[in-house]
Tab-separated table of C-alpha atoms and ligand atoms in Angstrom:
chain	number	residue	atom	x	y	z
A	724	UNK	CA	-12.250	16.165	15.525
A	725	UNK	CA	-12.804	12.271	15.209
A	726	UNK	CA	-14.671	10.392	12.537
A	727	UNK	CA	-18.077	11.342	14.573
A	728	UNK	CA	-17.160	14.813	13.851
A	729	UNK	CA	-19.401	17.601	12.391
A	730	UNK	CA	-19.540	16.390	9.070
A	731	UNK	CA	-21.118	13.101	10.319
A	732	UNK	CA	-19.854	10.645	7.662
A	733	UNK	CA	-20.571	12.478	4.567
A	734	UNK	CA	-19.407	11.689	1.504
A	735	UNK	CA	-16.767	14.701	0.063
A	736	UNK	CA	-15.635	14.051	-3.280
A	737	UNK	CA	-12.303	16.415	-3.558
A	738	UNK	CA	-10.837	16.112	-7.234
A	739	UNK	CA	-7.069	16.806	-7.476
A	740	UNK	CA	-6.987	15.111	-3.876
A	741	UNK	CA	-3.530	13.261	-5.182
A	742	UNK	CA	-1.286	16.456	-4.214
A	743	UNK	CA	-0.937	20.301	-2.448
A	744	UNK	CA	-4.184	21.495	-1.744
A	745	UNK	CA	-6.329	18.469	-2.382
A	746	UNK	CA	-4.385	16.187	-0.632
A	747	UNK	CA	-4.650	18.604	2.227
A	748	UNK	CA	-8.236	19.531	2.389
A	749	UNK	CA	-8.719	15.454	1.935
A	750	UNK	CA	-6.986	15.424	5.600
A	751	UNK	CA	-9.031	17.973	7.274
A	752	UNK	CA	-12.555	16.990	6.022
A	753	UNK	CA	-11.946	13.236	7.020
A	754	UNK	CA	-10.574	14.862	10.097
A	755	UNK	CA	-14.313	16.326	10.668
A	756	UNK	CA	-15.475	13.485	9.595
A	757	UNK	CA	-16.556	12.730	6.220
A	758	UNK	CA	-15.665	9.806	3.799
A	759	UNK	CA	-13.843	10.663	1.383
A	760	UNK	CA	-14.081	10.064	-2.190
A	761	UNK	CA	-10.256	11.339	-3.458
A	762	UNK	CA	-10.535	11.368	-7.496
A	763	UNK	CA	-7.660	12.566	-9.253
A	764	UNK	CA	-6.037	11.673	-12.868
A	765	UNK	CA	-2.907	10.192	-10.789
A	766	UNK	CA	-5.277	7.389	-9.565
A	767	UNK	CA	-1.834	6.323	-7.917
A	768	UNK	CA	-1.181	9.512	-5.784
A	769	UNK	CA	-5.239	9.351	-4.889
A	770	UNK	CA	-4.280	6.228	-3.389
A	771	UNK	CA	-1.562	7.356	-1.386
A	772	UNK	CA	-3.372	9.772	0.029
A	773	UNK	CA	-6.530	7.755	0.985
A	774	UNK	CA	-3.337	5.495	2.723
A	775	UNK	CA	-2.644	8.362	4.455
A	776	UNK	CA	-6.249	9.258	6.011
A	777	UNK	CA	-6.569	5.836	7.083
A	778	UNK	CA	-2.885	5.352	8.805
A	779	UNK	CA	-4.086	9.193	10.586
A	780	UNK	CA	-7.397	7.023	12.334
A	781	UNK	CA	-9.884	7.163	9.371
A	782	UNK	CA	-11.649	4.579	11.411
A	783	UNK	CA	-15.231	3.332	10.597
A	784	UNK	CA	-18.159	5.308	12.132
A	785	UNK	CA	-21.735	4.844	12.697
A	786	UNK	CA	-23.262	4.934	8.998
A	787	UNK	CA	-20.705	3.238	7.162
A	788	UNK	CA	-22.050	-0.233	7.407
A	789	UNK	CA	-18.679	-0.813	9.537
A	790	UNK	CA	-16.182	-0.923	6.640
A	791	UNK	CA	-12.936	-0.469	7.652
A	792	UNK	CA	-12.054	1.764	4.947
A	793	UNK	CA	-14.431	4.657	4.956
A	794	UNK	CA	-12.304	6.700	1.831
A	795	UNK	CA	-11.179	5.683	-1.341
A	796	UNK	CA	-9.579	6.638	-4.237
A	797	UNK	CA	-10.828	6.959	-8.049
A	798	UNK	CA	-9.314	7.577	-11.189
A	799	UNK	CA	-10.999	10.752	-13.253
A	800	UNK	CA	-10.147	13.174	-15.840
A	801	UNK	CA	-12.742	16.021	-15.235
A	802	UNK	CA	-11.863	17.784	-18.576
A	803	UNK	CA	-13.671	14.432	-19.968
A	804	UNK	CA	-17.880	13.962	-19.700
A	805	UNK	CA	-17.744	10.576	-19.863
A	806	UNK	CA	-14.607	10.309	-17.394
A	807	UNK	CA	-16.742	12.771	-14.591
A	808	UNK	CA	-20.113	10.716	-15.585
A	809	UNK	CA	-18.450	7.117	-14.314
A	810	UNK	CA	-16.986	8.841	-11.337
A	811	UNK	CA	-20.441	9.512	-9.923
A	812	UNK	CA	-21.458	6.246	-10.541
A	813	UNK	CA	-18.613	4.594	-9.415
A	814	UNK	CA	-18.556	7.095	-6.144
A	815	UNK	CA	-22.455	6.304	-5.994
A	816	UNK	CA	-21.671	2.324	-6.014
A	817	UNK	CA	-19.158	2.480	-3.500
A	818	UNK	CA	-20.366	4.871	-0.939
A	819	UNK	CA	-24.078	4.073	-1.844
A	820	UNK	CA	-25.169	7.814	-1.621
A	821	UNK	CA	-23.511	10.688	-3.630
A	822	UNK	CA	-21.523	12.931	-2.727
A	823	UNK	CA	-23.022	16.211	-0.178
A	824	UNK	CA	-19.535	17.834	-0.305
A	825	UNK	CA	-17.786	18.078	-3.171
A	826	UNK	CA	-14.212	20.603	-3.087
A	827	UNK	CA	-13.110	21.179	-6.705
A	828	UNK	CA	-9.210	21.166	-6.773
A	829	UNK	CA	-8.030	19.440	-10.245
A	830	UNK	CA	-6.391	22.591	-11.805
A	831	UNK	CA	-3.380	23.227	-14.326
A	832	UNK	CA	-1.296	26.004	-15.222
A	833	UNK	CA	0.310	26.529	-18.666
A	834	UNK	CA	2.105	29.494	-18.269
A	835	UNK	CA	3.500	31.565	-21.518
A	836	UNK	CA	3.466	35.042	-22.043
A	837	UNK	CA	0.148	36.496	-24.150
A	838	UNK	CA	2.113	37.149	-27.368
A	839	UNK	CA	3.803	33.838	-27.660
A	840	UNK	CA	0.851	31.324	-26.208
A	841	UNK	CA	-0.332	29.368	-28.084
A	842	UNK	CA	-4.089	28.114	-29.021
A	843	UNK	CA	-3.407	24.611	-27.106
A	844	UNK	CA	-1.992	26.003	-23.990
A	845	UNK	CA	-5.300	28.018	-23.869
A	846	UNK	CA	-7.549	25.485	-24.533
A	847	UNK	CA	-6.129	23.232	-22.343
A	848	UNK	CA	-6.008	25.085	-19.096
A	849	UNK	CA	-9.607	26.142	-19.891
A	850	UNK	CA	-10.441	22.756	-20.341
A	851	UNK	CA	-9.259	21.606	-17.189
A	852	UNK	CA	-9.920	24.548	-14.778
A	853	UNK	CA	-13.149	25.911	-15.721
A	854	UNK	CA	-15.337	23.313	-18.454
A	855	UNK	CA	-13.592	20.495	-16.057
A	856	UNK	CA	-15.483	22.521	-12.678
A	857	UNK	CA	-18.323	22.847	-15.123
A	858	UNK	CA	-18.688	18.886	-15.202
A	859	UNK	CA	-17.976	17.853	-11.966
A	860	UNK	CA	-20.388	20.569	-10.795
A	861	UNK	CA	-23.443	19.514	-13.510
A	862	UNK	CA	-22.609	15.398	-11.831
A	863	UNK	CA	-22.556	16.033	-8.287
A	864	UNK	CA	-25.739	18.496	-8.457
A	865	UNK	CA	-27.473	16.209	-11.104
A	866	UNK	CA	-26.847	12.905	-8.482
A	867	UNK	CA	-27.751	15.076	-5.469
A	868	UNK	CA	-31.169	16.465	-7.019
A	869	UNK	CA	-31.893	12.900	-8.506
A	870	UNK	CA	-31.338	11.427	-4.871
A	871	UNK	CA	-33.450	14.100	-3.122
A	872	UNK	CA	-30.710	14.809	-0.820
A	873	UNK	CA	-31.512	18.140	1.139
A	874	UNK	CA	-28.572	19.893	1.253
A	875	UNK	CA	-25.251	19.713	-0.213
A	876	UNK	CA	-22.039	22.209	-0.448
A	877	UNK	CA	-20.267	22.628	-3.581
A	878	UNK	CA	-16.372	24.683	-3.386
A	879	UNK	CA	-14.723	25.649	-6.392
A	880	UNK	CA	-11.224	26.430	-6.026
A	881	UNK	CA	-10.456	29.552	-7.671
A	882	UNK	CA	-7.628	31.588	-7.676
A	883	UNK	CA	-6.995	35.627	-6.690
A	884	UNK	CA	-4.864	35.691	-10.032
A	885	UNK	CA	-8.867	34.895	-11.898
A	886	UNK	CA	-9.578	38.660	-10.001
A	887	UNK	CA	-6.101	40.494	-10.835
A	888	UNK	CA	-4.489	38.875	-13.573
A	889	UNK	CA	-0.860	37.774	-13.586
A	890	UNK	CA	1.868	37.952	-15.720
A	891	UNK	CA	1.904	34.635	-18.155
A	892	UNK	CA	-1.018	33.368	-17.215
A	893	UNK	CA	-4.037	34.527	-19.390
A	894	UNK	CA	-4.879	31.562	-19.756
A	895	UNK	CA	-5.715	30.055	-16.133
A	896	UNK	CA	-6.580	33.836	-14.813
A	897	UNK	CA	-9.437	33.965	-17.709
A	898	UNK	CA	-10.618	30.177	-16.477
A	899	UNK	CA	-10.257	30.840	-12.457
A	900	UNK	CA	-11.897	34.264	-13.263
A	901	UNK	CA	-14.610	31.930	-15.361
A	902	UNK	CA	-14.963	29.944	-11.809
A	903	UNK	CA	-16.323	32.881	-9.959
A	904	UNK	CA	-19.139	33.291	-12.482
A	905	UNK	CA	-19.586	30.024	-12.623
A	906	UNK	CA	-19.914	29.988	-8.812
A	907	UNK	CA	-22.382	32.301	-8.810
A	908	UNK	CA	-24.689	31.225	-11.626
A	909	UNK	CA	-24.774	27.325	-9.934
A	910	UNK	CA	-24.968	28.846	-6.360
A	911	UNK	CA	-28.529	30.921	-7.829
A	912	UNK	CA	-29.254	28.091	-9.777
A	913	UNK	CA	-29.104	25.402	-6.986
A	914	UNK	CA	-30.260	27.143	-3.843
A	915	UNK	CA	-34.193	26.165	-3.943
A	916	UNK	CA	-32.727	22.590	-3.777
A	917	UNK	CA	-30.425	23.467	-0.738
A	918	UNK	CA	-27.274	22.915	-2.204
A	919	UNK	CA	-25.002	25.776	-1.744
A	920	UNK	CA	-22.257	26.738	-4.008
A	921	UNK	CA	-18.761	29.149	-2.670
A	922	UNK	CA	-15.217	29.814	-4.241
A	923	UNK	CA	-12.208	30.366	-2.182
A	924	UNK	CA	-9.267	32.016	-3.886
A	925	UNK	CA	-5.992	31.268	-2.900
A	926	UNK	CA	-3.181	33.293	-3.303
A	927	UNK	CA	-0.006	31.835	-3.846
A	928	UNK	CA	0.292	28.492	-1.898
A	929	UNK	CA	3.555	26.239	-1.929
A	930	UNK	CA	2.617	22.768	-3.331
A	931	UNK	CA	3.592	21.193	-6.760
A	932	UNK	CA	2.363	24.008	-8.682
A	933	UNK	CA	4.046	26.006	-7.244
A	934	UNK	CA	7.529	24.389	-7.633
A	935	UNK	CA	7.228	25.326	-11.507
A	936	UNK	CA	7.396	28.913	-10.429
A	937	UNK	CA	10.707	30.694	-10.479
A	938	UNK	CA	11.792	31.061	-6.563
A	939	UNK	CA	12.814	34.995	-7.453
A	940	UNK	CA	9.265	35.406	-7.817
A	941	UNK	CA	8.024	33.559	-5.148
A	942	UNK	CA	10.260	35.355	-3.080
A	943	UNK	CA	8.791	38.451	-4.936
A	944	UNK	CA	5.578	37.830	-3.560
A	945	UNK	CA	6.363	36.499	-0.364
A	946	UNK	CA	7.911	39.989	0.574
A	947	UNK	CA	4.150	41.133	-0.945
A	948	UNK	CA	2.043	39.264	1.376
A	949	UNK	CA	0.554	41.161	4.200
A	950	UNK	CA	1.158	38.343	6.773
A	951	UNK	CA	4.224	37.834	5.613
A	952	UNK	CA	4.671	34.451	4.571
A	953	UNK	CA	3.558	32.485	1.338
A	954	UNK	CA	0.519	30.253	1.766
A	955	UNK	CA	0.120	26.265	3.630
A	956	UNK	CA	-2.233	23.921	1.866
A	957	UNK	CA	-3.946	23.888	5.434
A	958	UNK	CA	-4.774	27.569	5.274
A	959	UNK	CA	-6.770	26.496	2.100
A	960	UNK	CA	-8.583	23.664	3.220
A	961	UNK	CA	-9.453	25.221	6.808
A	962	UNK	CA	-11.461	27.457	4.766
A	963	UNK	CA	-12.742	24.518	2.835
A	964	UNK	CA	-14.093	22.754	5.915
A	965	UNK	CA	-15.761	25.874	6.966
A	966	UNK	CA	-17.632	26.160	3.307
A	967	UNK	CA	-18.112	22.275	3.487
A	968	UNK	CA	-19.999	22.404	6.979
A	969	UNK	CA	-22.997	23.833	8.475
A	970	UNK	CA	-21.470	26.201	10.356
A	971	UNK	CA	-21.420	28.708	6.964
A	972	UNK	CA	-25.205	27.238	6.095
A	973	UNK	CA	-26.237	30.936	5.146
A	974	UNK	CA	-23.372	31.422	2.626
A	975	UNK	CA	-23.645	30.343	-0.828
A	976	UNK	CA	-22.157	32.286	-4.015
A	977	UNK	CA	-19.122	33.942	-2.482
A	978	UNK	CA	-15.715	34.129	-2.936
A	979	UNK	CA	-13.649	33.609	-0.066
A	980	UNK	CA	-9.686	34.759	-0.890
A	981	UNK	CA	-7.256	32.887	1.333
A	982	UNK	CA	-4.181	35.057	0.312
A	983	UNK	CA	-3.031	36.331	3.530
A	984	UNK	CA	-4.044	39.656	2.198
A	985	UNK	CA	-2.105	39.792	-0.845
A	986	UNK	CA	-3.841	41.992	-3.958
A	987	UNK	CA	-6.676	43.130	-1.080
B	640	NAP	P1	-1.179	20.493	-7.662
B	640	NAP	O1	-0.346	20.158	-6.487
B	640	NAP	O2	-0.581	20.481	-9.014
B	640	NAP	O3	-2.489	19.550	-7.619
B	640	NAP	C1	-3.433	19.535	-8.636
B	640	NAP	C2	-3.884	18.124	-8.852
B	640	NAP	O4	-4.915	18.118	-9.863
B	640	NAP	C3	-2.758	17.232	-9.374
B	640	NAP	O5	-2.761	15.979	-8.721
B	640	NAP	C4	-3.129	17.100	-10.840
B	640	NAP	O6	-2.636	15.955	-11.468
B	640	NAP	C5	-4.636	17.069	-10.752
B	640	NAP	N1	-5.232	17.267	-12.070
B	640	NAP	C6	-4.788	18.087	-13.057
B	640	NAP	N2	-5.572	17.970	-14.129
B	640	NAP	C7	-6.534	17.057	-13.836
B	640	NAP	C8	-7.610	16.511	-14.551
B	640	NAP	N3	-7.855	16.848	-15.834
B	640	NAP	N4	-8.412	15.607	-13.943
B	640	NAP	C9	-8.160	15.239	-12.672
B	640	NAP	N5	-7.132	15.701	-11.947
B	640	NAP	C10	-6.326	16.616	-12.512
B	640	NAP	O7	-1.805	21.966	-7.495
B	640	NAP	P2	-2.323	22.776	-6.210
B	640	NAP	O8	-1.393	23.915	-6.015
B	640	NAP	O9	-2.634	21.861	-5.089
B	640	NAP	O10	-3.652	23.394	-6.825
B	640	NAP	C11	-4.960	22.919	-6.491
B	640	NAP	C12	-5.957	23.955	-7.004
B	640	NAP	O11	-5.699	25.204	-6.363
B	640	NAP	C13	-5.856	24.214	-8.503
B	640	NAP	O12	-7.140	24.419	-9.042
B	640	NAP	C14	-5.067	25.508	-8.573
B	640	NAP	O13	-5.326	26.218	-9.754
B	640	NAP	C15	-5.566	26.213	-7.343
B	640	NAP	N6	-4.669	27.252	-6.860
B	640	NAP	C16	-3.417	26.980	-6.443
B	640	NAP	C17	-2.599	27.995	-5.990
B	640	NAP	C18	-1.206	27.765	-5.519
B	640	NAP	O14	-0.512	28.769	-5.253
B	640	NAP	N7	-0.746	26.527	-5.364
B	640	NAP	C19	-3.078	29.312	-5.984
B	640	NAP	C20	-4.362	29.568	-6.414
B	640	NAP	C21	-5.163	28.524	-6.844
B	640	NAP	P3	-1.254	16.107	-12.331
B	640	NAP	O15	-0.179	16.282	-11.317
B	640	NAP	O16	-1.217	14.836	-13.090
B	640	NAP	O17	-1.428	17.337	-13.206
């Protein structure tokens, strides 16, 4: 779909749009349309991907003053107030609206088994995952509210492992499974001002993250997976474009999983 597309030139701010699943859902919501705001802590990889949008046609549309670069890319650190804070503004000052899409994707793992983890490795992925969705969340609904903006979609990016646990990873399935409450709470929280909030939990998708994980147990779950094949960033952010547009305007406060039926 071309720049006109269904989104019609919103702004989507996707954090953790420098690699895998960001980067990806970056592609297919500038694909339908939008203007993308990519904010990641490798400002440098945000960049190459807003390089990327506009070498695949992110041409100017109606509504964008003409610029000839509709996207751009921001530095952020979403486990930080102050770092989250300046990103709206700096979002707002650039795009002159804020953002009505906004796909959190900025996650960590820290993997270690319960008895030997320690505090830090806790803290951290909490930090990151769920008080860092917390913040971006708070901004982007605090701008949107402040602007009077009707409407607005807000996607956390979970994870299945927040609903069944997995093996090393207390830590980030106790913050993904933190997510989904936290999904629901904004999405009943922020519906009188039409902004609707969803989660969609992938299952295991190959990007970056993925590449710290030992291939026996990729291949582990691979052999596990229903549809029998390990996850594409694409599969994730199809899902996200369907959250992010109208056609899912009666949805708010669910979990989508996007595991190709893995753990159903
Ligand atoms: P990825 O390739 O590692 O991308 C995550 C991006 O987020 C990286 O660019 C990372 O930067 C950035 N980031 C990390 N901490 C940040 C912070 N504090 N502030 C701003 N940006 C930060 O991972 P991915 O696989 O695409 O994962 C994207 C999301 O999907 C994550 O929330 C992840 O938990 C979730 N997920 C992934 C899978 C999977 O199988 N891949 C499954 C379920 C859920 P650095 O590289 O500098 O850390």
């Amino acid at each position: 779909m071309g720049p006109a597309g269904r989104l019609g030139g919103a702004v989507a701010l996707v954090t953790g749009g420098a690699s895998g699943i960001g980067r990806a859902v970056c592609a297919r919501l500038a694909q339908d349309g939008a203007r993308l705001a990519v904010a990641d802590r490798d400002e440098a990889g945000a960049g190459v991907t807003v390089g990327g949008l506009h070498a695949g046609g992110g041409t100017p549309h109606a509504g964008s003053g003409g610029s000839p670069q509709p996207h751009a890319a921001f530095g952020v650190d979403v486990a930080e107030a102050t770092s989250v804070t300046r990103l709206l503004d700096r979002i707002q000052e650039h795009f002159g609206s804020p953002p009505r899409i906004c796909v959190g994707c900025a996650g960590i793992t820290r993997d270690e088994f319960l008895l030997r983890m320690g505090e830090g490795a806790f803290r951290e992925v909490l930090g990151v995952n769920l008080t860092g969705t917390f913040l971006v969340t708070q901004a982007v609904a605090r701008a949107l509210v402040a602007a009077g903006a009707p409407g607005g979609s807000i996607i956390h990016v979970g994870s299945i492992v927040g609903k069944v646990g997995n093996l090393g990873q207390a830590n980030y399935a106790a913050s993904k499974a933190g997510v989904e409450g936290l999904t629901r709470a904004c999405a009943k929280e922020l519906a009188r001002f039409g902004i609707r909030c969803n989660a969609v939990l992938p299952g295991f998708i190959v990007t970056p993250m993925t590449d710290k994980v030992p291939p026996k147990v990729l291949e582990k779950f691979a052999g596990m997976v229903p549809l029998g094949r390990l996850g594409d960033p694409q599969d994730v952010a199809d899902v996200c474009a369907f959250l992010a547009s109208e056609d899912s305007s009666y949805i708010t406060g669910a979990s989508v999983e996007v595991t190709g039926g893995l753990f159903m």
